[in-house]
Coordinates of C-alpha atoms and ligand atoms in Angstrom, one line a residue:
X940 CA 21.7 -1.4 16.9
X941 CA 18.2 -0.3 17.0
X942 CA 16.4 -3.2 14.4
X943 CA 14.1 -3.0 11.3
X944 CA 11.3 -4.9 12.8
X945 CA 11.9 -7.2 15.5
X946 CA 8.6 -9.4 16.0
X947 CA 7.1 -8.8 19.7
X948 CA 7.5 -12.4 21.7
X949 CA 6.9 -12.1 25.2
X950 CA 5.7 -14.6 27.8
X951 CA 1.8 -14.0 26.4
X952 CA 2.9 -15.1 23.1
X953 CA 5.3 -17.9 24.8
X954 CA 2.4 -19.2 27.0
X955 CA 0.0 -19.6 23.8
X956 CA 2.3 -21.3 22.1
X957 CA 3.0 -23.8 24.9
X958 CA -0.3 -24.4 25.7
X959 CA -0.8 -25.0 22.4
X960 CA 2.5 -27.6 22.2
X961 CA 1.3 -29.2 25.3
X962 CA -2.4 -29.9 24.1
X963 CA -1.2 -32.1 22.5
X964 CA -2.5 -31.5 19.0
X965 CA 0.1 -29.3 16.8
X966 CA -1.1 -28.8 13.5
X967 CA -4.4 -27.5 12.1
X968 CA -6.8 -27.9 14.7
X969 CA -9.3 -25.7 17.2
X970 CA -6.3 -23.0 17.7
X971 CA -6.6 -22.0 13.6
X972 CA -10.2 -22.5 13.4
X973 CA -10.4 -20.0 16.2
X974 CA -8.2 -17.7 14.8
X975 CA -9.9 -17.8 11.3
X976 CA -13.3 -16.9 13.2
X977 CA -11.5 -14.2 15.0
X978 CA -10.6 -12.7 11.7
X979 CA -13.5 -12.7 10.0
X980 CA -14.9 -11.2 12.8
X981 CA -12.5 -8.5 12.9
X982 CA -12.1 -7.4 9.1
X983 CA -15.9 -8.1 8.8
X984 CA -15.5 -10.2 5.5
X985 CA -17.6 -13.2 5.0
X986 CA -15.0 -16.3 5.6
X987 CA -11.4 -17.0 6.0
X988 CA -9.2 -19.4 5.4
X989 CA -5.6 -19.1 7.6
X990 CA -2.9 -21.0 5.0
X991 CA 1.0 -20.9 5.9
X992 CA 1.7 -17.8 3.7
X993 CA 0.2 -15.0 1.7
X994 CA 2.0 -16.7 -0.9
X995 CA 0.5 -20.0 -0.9
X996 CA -2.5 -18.9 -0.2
X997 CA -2.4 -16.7 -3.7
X998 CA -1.3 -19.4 -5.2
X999 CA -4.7 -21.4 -4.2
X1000 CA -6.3 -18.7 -5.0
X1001 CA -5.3 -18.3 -8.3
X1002 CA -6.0 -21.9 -9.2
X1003 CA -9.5 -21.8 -7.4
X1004 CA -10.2 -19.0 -9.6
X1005 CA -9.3 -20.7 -12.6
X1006 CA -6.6 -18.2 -13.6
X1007 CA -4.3 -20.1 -16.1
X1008 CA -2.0 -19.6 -19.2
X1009 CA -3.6 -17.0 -21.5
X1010 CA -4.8 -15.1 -19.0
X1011 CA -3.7 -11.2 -17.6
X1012 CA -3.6 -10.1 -14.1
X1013 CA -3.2 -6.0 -13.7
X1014 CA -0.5 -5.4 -11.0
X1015 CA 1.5 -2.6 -9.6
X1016 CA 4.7 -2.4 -10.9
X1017 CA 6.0 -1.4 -7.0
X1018 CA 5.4 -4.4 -4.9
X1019 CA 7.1 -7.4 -3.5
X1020 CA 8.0 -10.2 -5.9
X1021 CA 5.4 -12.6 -4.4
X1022 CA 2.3 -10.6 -6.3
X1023 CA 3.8 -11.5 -9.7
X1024 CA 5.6 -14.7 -9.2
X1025 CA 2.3 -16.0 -7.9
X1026 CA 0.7 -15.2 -11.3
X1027 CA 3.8 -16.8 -13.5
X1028 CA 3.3 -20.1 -11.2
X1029 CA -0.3 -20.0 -12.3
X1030 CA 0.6 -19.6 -15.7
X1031 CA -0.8 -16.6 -16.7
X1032 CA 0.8 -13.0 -17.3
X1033 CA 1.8 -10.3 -14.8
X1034 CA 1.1 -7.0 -16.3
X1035 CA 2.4 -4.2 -14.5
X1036 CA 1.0 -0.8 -14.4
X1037 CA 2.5 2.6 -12.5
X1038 CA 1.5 4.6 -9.4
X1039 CA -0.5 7.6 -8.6
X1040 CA 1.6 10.5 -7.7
X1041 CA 0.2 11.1 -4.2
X1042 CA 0.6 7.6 -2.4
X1043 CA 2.7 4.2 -3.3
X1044 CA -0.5 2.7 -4.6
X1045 CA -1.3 1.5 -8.4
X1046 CA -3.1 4.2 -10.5
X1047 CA -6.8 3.6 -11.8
X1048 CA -6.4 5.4 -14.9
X1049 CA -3.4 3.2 -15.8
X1050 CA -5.2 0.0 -14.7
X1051 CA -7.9 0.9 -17.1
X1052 CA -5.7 1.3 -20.4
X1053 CA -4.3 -1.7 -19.1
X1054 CA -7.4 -4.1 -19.3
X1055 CA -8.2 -6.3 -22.4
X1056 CA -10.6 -9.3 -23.2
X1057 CA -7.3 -11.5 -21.3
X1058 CA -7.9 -9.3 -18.3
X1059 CA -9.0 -12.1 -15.2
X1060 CA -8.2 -10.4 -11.7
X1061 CA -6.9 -6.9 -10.7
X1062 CA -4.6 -7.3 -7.5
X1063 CA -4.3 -4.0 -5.9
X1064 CA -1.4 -3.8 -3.3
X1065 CA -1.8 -1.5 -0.6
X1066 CA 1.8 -0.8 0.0
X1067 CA 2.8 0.8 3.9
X1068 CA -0.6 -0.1 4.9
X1069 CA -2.7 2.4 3.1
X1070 CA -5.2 0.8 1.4
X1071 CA -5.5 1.2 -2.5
X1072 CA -8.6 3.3 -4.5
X1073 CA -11.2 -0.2 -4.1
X1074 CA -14.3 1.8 -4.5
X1075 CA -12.8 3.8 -8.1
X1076 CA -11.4 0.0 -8.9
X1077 CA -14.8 -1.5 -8.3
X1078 CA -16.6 1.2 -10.4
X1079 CA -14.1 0.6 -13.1
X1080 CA -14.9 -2.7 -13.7
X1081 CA -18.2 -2.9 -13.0
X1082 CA -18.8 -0.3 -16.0
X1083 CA -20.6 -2.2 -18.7
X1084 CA -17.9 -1.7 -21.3
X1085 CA -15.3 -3.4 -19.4
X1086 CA -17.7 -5.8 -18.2
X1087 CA -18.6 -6.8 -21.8
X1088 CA -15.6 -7.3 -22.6
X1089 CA -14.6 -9.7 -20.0
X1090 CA -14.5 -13.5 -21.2
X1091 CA -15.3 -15.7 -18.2
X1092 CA -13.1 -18.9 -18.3
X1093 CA -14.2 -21.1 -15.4
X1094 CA -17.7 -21.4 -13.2
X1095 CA -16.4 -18.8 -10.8
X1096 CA -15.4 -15.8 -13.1
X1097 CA -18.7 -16.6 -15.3
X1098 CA -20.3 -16.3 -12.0
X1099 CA -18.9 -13.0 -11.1
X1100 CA -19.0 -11.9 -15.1
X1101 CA -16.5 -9.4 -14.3
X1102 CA -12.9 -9.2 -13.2
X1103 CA -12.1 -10.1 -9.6
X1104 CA -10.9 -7.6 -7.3
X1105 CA -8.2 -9.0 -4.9
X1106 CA -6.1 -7.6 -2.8
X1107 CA -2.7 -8.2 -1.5
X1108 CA -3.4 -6.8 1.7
X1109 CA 0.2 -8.1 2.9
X1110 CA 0.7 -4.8 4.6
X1111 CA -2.6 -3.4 5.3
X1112 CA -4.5 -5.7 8.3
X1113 CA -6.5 -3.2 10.3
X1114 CA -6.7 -0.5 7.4
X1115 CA -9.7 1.4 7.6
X1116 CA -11.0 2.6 3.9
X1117 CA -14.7 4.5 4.0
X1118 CA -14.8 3.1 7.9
X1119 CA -14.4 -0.6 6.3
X1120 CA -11.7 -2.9 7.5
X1121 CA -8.8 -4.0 5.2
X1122 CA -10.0 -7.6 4.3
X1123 CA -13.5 -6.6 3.5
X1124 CA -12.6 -4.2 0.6
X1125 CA -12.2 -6.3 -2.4
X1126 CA -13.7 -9.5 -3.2
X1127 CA -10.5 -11.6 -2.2
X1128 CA -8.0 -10.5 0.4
X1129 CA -5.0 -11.5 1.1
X1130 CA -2.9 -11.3 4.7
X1131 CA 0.7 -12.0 5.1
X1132 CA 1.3 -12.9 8.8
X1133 CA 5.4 -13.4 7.9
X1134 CA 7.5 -12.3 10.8
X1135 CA 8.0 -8.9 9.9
X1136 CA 4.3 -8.2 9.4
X1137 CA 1.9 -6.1 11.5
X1138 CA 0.8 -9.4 12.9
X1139 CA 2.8 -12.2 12.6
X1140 CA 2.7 -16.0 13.2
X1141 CA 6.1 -16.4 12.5
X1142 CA 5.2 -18.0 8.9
X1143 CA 1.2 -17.6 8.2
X1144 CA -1.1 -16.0 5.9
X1145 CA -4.8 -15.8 5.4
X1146 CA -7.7 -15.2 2.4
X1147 CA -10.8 -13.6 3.4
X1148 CA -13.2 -13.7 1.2
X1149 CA -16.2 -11.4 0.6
X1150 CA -17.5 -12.3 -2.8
X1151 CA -21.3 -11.0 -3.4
X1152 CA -24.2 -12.7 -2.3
X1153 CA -24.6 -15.0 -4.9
X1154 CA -21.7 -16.9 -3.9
X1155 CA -22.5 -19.5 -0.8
X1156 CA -19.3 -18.6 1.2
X1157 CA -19.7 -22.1 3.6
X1158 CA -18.7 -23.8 0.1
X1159 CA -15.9 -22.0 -0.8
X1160 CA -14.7 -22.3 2.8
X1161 CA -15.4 -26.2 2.7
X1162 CA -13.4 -26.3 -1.2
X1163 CA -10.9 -24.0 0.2
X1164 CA -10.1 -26.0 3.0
X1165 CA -9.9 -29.2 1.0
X1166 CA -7.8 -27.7 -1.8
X1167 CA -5.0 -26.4 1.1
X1168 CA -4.5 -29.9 1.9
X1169 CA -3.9 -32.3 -0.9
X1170 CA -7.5 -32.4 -1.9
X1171 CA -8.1 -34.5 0.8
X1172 CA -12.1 -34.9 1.5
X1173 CA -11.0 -34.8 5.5
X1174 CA -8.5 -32.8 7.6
X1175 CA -6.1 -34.7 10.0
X1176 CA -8.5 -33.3 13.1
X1177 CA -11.5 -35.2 11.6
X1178 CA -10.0 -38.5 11.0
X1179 CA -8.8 -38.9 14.9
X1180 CA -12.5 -39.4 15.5
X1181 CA -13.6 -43.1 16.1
X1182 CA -13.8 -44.4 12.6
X1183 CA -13.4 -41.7 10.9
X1184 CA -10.4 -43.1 9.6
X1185 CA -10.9 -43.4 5.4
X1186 CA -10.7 -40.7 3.4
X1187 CA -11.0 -39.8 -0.4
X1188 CA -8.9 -37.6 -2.6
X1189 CA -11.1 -35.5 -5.1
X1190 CA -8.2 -33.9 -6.6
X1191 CA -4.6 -33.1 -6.3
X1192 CA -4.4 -30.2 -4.1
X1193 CA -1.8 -28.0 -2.7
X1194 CA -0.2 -28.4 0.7
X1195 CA -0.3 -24.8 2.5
X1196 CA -2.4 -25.3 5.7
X1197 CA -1.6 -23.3 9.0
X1198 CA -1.0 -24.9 12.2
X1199 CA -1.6 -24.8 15.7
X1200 CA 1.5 -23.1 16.9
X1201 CA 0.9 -20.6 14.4
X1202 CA -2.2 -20.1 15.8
X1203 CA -2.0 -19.5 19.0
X1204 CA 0.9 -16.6 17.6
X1205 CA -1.7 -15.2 15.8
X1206 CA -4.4 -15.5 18.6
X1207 CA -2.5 -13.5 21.0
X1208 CA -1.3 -10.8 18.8
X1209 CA -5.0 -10.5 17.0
X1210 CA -6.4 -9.8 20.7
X1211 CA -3.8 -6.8 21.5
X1212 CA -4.0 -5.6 18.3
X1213 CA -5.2 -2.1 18.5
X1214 CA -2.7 -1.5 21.0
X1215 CA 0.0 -2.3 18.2
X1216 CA -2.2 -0.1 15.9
X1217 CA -1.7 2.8 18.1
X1218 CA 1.7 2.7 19.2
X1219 CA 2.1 2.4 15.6
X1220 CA 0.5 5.3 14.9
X1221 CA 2.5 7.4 17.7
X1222 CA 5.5 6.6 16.1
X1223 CA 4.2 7.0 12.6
X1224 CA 3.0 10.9 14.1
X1225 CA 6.5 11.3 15.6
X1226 CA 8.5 10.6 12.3
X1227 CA 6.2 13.3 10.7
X1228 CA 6.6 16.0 13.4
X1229 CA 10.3 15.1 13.6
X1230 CA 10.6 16.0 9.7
X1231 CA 7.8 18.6 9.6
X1232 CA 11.1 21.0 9.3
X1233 CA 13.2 19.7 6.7
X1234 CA 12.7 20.8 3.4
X1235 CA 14.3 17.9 2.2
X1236 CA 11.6 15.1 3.6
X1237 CA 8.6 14.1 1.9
X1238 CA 6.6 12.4 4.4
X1239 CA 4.2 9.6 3.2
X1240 CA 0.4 9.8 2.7
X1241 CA -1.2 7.7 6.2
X1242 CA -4.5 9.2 6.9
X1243 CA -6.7 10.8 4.2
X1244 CA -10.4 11.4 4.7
X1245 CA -11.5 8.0 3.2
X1246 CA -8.2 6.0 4.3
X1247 CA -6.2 4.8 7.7
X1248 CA -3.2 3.4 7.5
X1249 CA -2.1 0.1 9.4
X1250 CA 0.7 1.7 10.0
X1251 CA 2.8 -1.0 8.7
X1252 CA 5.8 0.9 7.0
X1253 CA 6.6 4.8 7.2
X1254 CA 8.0 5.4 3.3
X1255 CA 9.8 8.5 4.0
X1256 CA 11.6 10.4 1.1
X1257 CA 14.1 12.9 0.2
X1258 CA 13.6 15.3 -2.1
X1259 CA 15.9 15.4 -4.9
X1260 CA 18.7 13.2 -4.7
X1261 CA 19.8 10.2 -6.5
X1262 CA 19.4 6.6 -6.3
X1263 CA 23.0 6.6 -5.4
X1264 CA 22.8 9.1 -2.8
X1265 CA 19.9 7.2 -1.1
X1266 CA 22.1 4.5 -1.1
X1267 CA 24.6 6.9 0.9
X1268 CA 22.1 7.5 3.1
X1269 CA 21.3 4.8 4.3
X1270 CA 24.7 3.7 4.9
X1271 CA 25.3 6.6 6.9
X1272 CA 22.4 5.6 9.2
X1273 CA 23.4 1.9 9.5
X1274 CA 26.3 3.6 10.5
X1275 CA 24.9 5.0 13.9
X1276 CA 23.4 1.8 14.4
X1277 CA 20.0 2.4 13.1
X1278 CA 18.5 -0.2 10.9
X1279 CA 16.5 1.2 7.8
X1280 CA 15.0 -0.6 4.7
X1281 CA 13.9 0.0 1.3
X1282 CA 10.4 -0.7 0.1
X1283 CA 10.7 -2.0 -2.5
X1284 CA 13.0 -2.5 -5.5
X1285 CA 10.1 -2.3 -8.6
X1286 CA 9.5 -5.8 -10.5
X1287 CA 10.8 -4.4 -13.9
X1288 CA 14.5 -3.5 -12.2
X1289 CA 14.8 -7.5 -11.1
X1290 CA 16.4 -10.2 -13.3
X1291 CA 13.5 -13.0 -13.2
X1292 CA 11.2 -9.7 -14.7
X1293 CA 13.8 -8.2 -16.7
X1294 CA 14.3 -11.5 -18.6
X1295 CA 10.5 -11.5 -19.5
X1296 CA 10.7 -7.9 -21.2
X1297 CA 9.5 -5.4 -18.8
X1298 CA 11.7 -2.6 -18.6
X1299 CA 11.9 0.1 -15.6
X1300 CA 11.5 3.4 -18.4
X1301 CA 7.9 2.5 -18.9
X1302 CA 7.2 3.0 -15.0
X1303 CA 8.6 6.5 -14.0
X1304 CA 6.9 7.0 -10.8
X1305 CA 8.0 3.3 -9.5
X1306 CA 11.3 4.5 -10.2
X1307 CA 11.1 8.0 -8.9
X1308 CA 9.2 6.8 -5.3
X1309 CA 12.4 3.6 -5.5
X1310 CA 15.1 6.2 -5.9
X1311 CA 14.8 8.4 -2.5
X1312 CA 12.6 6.1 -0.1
X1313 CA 13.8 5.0 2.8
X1314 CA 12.0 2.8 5.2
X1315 CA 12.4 3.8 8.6
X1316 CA 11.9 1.2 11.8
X1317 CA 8.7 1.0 13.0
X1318 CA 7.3 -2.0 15.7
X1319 CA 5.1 -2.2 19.1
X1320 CA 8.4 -2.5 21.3
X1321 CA 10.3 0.5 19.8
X1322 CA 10.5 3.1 22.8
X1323 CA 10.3 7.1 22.6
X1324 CA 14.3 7.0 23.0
X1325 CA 14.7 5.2 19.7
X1326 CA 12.5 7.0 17.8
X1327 CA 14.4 10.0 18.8
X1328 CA 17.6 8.4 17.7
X1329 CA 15.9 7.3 14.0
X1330 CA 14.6 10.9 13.8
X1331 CA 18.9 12.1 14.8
X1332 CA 20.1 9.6 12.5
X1333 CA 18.4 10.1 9.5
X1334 CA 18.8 13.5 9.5
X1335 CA 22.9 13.6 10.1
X1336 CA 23.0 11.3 6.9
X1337 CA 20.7 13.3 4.5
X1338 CA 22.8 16.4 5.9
X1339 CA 26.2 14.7 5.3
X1340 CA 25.3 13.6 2.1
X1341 CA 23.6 16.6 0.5
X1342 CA 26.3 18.9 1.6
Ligands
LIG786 C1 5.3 -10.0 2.6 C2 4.6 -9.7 1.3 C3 4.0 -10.8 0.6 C4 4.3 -12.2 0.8 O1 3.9 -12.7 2.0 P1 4.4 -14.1 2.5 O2 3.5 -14.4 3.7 O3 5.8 -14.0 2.9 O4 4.2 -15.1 1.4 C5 3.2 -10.4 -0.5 N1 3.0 -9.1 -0.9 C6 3.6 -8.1 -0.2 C7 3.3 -6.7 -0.7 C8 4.4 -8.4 0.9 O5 5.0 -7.4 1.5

């Protein structure tokens, strides 16, 4: 069975992680720091804070941000679950807008008849990999009509006097959008280092901020890092040091701080990255010259003159068939042992969004890109032979199922 995405462990990975086990310190500690510096440096935002999830560190986020009941956050209606349930836990209200035509990303135009005086954040998801339309979303609202109407409700958002820009760059960790790094393209990003992610620390996540210059990001970093662990003045590194033992709580924080272990994960996979990148890429390239010739396949948008895919998920489609006959599909490729996906299952068609009155008519391209993708494997260890096999497999389904 050739698998969806299989993280890459080999003895690099395993040596990090016992160093890291042996050095006797486990949980947040030099290993994160390092890896924290290592991303900013990379994605060339301004700090970053590694947390044990994209999820919790949204959640942070949002709370940081002062984002509470009454408030709107504009999302894409085609994402995973974790960019709205995020925004219910903070108490405010998802609202979900459609996609462009051309990619899987949200659509500017709809984002702006979206926006009222409620409006707080925009979270852009930049679904595959491809990063979403930052510079059109920044103009938008930074236009003074939509700025005036914007009702700061904490410090921070009176500070900005706009709407944040974040991004759920979940998929999209060494993106490239006008030669700019994914992490570096909003105000807030945010990096989901789960298992099956580009780069994974098994569990993991990480903000990176890159607010404008009035915003001292050493403060934020120092606030974040204190808010990710019960508020507590002092992390458990600091308080080992001779009398450094009393601490203070200045307010009840969350709990969502990355360790060690994790680290050294991350560390490792952050250093070979652009090798991952680019074997990435191959296979990306070799899906799209394997289809080039099928009528049927509608390959998906990774390279555009401003854009570059990470690579993280090739969103193949076929032309004209029926959410039921996807479905087919992709049975008939499990059934030659080939492991597919499907990315994703829009908000409005799930119960816990159902129940709170969106419905799936109001978003006809999330439904039309849901009803023929199919995700096909993609990861640094699968070889030429598999991708040959993919390539075999997907096509004896489509053909056994259209004919
Ligand atoms: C994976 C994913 C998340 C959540 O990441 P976690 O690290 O599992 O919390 C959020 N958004 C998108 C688009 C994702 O694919």
């Amino acid at each position: 069975m050739i698998p969806f995405s299989p993280p890459r462990i080999d003895d690099k990975v395993i040596a990090e992680v016992t160093a890291a086990l042996k050095s006797g310190w486990i949980t947040t500690g030099p290993r994160t720091k390092q890896f924290e510096k290592n991303i900013t440096a990379y994605t060339g935002c301004k700090t970053t804070v590694a947390v044990n999830s994209w999820t919790m560190g949204m959640q942070v986020l949002l709370s940081y941000w002062g984002i509470k009941e009454g408030d709107e956050v504009i999302i894409p209606a085609y994402t995973y679950c974790a960019s709205a349930n995020v925004i219910v836990h903070a108490g405010a209200t998802p609202v979900m807008v459609d996609l462009n035509e051309s990619d899987f990303n949200l659509n500017v135009t709809k984002v702006r008849a979206a926006i009222t005086p409620k409006t707080k954040a925009i979270m852009a998801v930049d679904i595959g990999g491809l990063p979403a339309d930052y510079k059109e979303l920044m103009d938008l609202i930074n236009e003074p009509e939509i700025k005036g109407m914007f009702n700061g409700g904490s410090d921070f958002q009176n500070q900005l006097g706009r709407i944040i820009l974040i991004s759920d760059s979940a998929h999209s960790f060494g993106a490239e959008y006008y030669g700019d790094r994914s992490g570096s393209l909003a105000d807030v990003s945010s990096f989901s280092f789960h298992a099956v992610k580009n780069l994974t620390t098994a569990e993991g996540g990480a903000l990176c901020f890159n607010l404008p210059s009035q915003f001292d990001h050493d403060v934020i970093y120092a606030e974040m890092c204190t808010k990710i662990l019960h508020g507590q003045n002092k992390d458990a590194l600091a308080k080992t040091k001779k009398g450094n033992w009393k601490y203070d709580v200045i307010e009840p924080g969350f709990k969502c701080n990355m360790t060690d272990v994790q680290a050294a994960i991350g560390l490792v996979e952050l250093d070979r990255y652009q090798e991952n990148l680019d074997r990435r890429r191959l296979i990306f390239d070799s899906y799209s010259k394997g289809f080039e010739s099928e009528s049927w396949a509608i390959q998906p948008l990774y390279e555009t003159e401003a854009k570059t895919s990470s690579y993280h998920l090739y969103l193949l489609r076929i032309a004209g068939i029926s959410e039921n006959q996807r479905d087919e599909i992709i049975q008939e490729i499990f059934e030659q042992d080939v492991s597919v996906n499907v990315h994703f299952q829009p908000l409005p068609m799930l119960t816990a969004y159902k129940k709170r009155g969106f419905k799936m008519d109001d978003y006809p391209e999330a439904y039309a890109k849901f009803a023929n993708e199919i995700s096909l494997p993609v990861y640094f260890d699968l070889s030429d032979e598999n991708i040959a096999t993919v390539i075999n497999a997907v096509k004896n389904a489509v053909n056994k199922v259209i004919d």
